[in-house]
XYZ file of C-alpha atoms in Angstrom:
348
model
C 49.593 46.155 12.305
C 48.926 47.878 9.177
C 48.788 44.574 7.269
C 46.805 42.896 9.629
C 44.389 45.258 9.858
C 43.964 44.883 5.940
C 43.843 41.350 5.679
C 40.991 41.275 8.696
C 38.760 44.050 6.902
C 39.207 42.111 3.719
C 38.005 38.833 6.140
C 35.418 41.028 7.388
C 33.194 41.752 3.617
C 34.038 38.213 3.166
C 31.928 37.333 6.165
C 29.133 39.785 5.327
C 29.240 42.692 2.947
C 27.950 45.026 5.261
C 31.748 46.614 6.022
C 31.468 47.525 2.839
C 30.573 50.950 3.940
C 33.844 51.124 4.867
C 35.627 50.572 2.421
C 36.762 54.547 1.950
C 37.030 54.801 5.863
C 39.642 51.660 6.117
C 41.376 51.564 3.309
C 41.732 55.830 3.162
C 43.092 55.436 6.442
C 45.132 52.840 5.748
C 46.276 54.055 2.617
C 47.442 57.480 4.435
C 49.293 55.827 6.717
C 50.779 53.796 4.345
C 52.234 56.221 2.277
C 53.902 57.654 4.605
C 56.777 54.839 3.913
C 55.218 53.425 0.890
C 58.018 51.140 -0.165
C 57.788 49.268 3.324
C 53.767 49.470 3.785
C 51.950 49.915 0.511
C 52.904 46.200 -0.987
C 51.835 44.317 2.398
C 48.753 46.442 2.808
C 47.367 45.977 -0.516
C 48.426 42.048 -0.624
C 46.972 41.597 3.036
C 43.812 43.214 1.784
C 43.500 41.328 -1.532
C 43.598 37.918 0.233
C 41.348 39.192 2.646
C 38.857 39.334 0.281
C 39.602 35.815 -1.429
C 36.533 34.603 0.176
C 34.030 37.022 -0.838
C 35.123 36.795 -4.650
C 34.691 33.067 -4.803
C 31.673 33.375 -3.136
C 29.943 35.921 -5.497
C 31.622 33.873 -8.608
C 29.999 30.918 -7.159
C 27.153 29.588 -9.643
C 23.916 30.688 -7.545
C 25.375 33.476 -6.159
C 23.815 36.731 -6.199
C 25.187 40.550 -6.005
C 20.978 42.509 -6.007
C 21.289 42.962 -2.663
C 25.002 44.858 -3.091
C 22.809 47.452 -5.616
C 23.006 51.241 -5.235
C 20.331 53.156 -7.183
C 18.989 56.724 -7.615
C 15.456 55.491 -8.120
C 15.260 54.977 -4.193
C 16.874 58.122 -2.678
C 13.026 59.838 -2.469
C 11.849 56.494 -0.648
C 15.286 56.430 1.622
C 15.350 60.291 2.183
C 12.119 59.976 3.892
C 12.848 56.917 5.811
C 16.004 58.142 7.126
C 14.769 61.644 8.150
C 11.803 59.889 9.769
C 12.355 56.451 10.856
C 15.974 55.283 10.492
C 18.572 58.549 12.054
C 16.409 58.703 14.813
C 16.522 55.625 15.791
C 20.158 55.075 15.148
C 20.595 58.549 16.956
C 18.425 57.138 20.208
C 16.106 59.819 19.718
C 13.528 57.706 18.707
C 13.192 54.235 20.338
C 11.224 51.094 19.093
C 10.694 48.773 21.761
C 9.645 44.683 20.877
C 6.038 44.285 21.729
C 5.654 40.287 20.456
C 9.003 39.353 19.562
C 9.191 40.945 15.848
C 6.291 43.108 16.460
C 8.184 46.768 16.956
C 6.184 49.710 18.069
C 7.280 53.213 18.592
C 7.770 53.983 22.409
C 6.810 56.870 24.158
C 9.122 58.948 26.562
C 8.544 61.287 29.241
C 8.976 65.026 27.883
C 12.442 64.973 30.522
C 13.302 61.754 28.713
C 12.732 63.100 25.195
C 15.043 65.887 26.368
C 17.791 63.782 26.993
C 17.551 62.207 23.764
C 17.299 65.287 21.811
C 20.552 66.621 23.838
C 22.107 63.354 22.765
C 21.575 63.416 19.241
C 22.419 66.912 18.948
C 25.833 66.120 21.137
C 26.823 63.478 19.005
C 26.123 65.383 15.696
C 28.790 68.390 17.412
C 31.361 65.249 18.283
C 31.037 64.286 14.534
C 31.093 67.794 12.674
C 34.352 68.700 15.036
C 36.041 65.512 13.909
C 35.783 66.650 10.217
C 36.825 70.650 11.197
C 39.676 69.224 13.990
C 41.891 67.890 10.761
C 42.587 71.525 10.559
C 43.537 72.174 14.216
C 47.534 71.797 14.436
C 47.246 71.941 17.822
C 46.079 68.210 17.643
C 48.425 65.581 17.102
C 48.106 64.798 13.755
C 47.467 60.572 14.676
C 44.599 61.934 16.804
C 43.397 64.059 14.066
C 43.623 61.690 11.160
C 41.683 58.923 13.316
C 39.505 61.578 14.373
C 38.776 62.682 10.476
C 38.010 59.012 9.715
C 36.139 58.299 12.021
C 33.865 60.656 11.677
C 33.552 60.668 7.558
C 31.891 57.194 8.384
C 28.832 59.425 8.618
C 28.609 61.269 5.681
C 29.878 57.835 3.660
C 27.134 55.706 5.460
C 23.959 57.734 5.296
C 25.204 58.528 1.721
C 25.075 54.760 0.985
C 22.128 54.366 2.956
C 20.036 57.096 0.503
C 21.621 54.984 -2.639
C 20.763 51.362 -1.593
C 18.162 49.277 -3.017
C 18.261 47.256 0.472
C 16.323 49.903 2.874
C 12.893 48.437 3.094
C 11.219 49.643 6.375
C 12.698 51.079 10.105
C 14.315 48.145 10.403
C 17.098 48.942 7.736
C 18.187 51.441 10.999
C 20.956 48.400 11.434
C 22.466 49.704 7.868
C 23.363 52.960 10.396
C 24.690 50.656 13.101
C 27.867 51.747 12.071
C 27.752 55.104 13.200
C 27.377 53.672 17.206
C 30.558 51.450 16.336
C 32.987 54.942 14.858
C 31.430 57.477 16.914
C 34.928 56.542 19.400
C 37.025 57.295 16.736
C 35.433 61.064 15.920
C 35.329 61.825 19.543
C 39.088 61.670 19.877
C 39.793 65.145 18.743
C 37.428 66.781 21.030
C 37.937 64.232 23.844
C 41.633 65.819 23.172
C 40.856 69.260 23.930
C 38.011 69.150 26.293
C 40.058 66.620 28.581
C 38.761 63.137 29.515
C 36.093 64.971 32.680
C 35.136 67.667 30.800
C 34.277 65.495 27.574
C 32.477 62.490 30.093
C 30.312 65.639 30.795
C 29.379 66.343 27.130
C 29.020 62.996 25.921
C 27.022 61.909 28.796
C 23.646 62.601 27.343
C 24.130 60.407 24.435
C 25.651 57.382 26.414
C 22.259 57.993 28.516
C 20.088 58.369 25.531
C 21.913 55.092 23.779
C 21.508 52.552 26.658
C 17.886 53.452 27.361
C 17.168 53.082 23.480
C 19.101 49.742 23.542
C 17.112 48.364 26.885
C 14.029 49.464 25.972
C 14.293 48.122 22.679
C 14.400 44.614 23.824
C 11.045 44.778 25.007
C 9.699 41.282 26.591
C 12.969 40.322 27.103
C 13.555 42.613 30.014
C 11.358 43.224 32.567
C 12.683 46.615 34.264
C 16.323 46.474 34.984
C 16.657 42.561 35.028
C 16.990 40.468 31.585
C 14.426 37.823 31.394
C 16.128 34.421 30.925
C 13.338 31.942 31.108
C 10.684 33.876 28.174
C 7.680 31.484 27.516
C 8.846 31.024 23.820
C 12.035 29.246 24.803
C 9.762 26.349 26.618
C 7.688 26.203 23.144
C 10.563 25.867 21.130
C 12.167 23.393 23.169
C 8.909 21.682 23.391
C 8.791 21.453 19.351
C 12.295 19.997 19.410
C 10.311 17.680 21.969
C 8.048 16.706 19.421
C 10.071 16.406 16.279
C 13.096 14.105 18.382
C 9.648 11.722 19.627
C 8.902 11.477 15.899
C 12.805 10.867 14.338
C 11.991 13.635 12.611
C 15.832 15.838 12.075
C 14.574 18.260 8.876
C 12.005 21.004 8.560
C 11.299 23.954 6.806
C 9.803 27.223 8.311
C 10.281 31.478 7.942
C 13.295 32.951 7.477
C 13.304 34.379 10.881
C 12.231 31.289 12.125
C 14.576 29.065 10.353
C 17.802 29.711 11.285
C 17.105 30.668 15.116
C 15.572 27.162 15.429
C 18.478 25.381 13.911
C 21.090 27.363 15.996
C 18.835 26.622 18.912
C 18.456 23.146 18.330
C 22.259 22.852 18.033
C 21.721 21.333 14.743
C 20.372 18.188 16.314
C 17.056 19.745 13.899
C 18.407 21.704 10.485
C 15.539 23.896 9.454
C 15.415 25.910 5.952
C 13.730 28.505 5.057
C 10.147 27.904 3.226
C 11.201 30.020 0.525
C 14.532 28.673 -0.924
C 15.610 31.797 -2.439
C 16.595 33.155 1.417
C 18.394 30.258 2.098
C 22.456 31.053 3.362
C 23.850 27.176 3.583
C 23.244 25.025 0.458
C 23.958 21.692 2.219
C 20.903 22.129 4.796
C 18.934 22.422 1.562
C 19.769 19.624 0.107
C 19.876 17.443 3.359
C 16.200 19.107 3.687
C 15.340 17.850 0.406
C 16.828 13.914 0.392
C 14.510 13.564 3.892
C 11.524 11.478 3.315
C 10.143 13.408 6.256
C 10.108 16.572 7.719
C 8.288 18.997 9.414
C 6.526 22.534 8.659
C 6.811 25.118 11.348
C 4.759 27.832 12.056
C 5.765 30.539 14.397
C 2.876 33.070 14.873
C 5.528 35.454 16.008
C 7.950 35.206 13.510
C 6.305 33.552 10.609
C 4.987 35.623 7.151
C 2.969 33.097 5.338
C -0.756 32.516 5.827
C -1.524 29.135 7.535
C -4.313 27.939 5.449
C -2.365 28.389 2.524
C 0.485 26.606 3.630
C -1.762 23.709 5.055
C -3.437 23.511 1.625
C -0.020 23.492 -0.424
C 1.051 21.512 1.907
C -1.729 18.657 1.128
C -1.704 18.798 -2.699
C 2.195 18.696 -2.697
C 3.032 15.580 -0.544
C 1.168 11.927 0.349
C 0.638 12.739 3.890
C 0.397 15.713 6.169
C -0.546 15.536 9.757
C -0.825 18.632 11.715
C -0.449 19.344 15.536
C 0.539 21.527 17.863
C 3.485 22.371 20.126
C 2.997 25.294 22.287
C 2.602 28.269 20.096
C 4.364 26.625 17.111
C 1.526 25.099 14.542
C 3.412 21.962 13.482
C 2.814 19.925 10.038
C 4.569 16.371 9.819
C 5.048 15.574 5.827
C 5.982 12.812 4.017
C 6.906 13.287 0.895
C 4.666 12.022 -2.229
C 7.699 9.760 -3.531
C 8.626 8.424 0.070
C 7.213 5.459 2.249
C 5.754 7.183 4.766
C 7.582 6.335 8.341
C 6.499 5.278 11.579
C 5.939 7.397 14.140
């Protein structure tokens, strides 16, 4: 098991480096543990972990590949300090709650004052659960398992806000998902006092932040839920699917559009339409960028929900760039079919 887990949190950076964060959490614990018999565990561990993270080194030694957005820096604690003790813990906490008012637009929300009191209780209950992880190490009463997972678990905290203060990634509230891992090893802290509180008496305690969490979580999807039912059918699905419509009518199978609109509309489309990002730099598959690029044809997509670029200007580059650019619309989405300057241009 020990192994295993090694090789999958190796996997894990490989398929994003955000477990990073981790890294003294996983492999302290598992280095603990495998001392305990270190001729049996230490060799497997540390070879398990190594190949684990094959994938992320030839990824990063890849020509192209770039390691910025890996930086830690001093220069941006003042700037993080402030965003976490404002913006960021609260949020990750659920004492604060952002709720989608257009799809990307997210706007604080407001809570009743009985509410606000649950969330406060919450965030003040989980911050007791993580503090008595740390202290319960010393509590020989404990089985020492429960305590060492309960010591781990909740040293995630102090690692991860200490990496969130240091990196040159936190932008704006949203970098709250850089804390996300606090929800995901809050389980692992509460085992000491879930120990010696008993599983009714600790339901009890951690009840206000379980509240507090799943109203942050619901809330938060805004438009998406209306009350306690999910909304399946939004009015944005039927103008996607009606741009997908559109491009299919014209053969067209490549376009370009925002980041955030990018690769939603090619996992949408089911690949059936690839679209890259207008700014190659963001792109996160090579290939689509090169199938983008070979197409004499494509399309330029803009979401007004999701989209950062100003319209005219895009219109304008768009026209001095290629031989032919015809714009139209398909529900929301402003649509631009392009042929290139060096292609024949195709029949609709």
């Amino acid at each position: 098991w020990l192994t295993l887990g090694g090789l999958l949190y190796g996997l894990a950076v490989s398929a994003d480096p955000s477990p990073m964060v981790l890294a003294p959490i996983v492999l302290g614990y598992g280095a603990l543990v495998a001392l305990r018999r270190p001729a049996a565990r230490v060799p497997p561990f540390t070879l398990a972990t190594v190949i684990g993270l094959v994938p992320f080194a030839l990824i990063h030694l890849a020509t192209g590949a770039k390691s910025g957005p890996l930086g830690l820096s001093t220069s941006v604690f003042a700037h993080n300090w402030d965003l976490l003790g404002r913006e960021c813990l609260p949020w990750a906490l659920s004492y604060k709650v952002y709720r989608a008012t257009n799809v990307m637009d997210y706007q604080a929300w407001e809570p009743s004052v009985a509410v606000n009191a649950v969330q406060m209780t919450g965030a003040i209950v989980a911050g007791t659960i993580v503090t008595s992880g740390i202290a319960a190490v010393f509590v020989k009463k404990i089985p020492t398992p429960i305590r060492r997972l309960g010591f781990f678990g909740a040293m995630t905290y102090p690692v991860a806000i200490g990496a969130f203060l240091l990196s040159v990634m936190v932008m704006d509230h949203f970098s709250m998902r850089y804390l996300a891992v606090l929800t995901v090893m809050l389980p692992f802290a509460s085992m000491p006092a879930a120990r010696l509180l008993g599983g009714p008496r600790f339901a009890i305690l951690i009840a206000p932040h379980l509240v507090a969490s799943a109203l942050c979580g619901w809330v938060g999807y805004g438009p998406f839920v209306r009350g306690f039912v999910p909304v399946l059918g939004t009015p944005e699905l039927r103008d996607d699917y009606a741009l997908l419509d559109l491009l299919r009518s014209r053969g067209i199978t490549h376009a370009e559009a925002d980041y955030w609109a990018a690769y939603r509309l090619t996992f949408l489309y089911g690949e059936q339409v690839v679209v890259v990002p207008t700014n190659p730099n963001e792109d996160r598959y090579p290939p689509y960028r090169r199938a983008f690029e070979a197409a004499p044809v494509f399309a330029y997509v803009f979401d007004p929900g999701r989209s950062r670029e100003d319209l005219a200007e895009a219109e304008a580059s768009l026209v001095r760039s290629n031989a032919s650019v015809e714009r139209t619309q398909a529900g929301r989405h402003t649509v631009f079919v392009v042929s290139r300057a060096d292609a024949t241009p195709s029949r609709p």
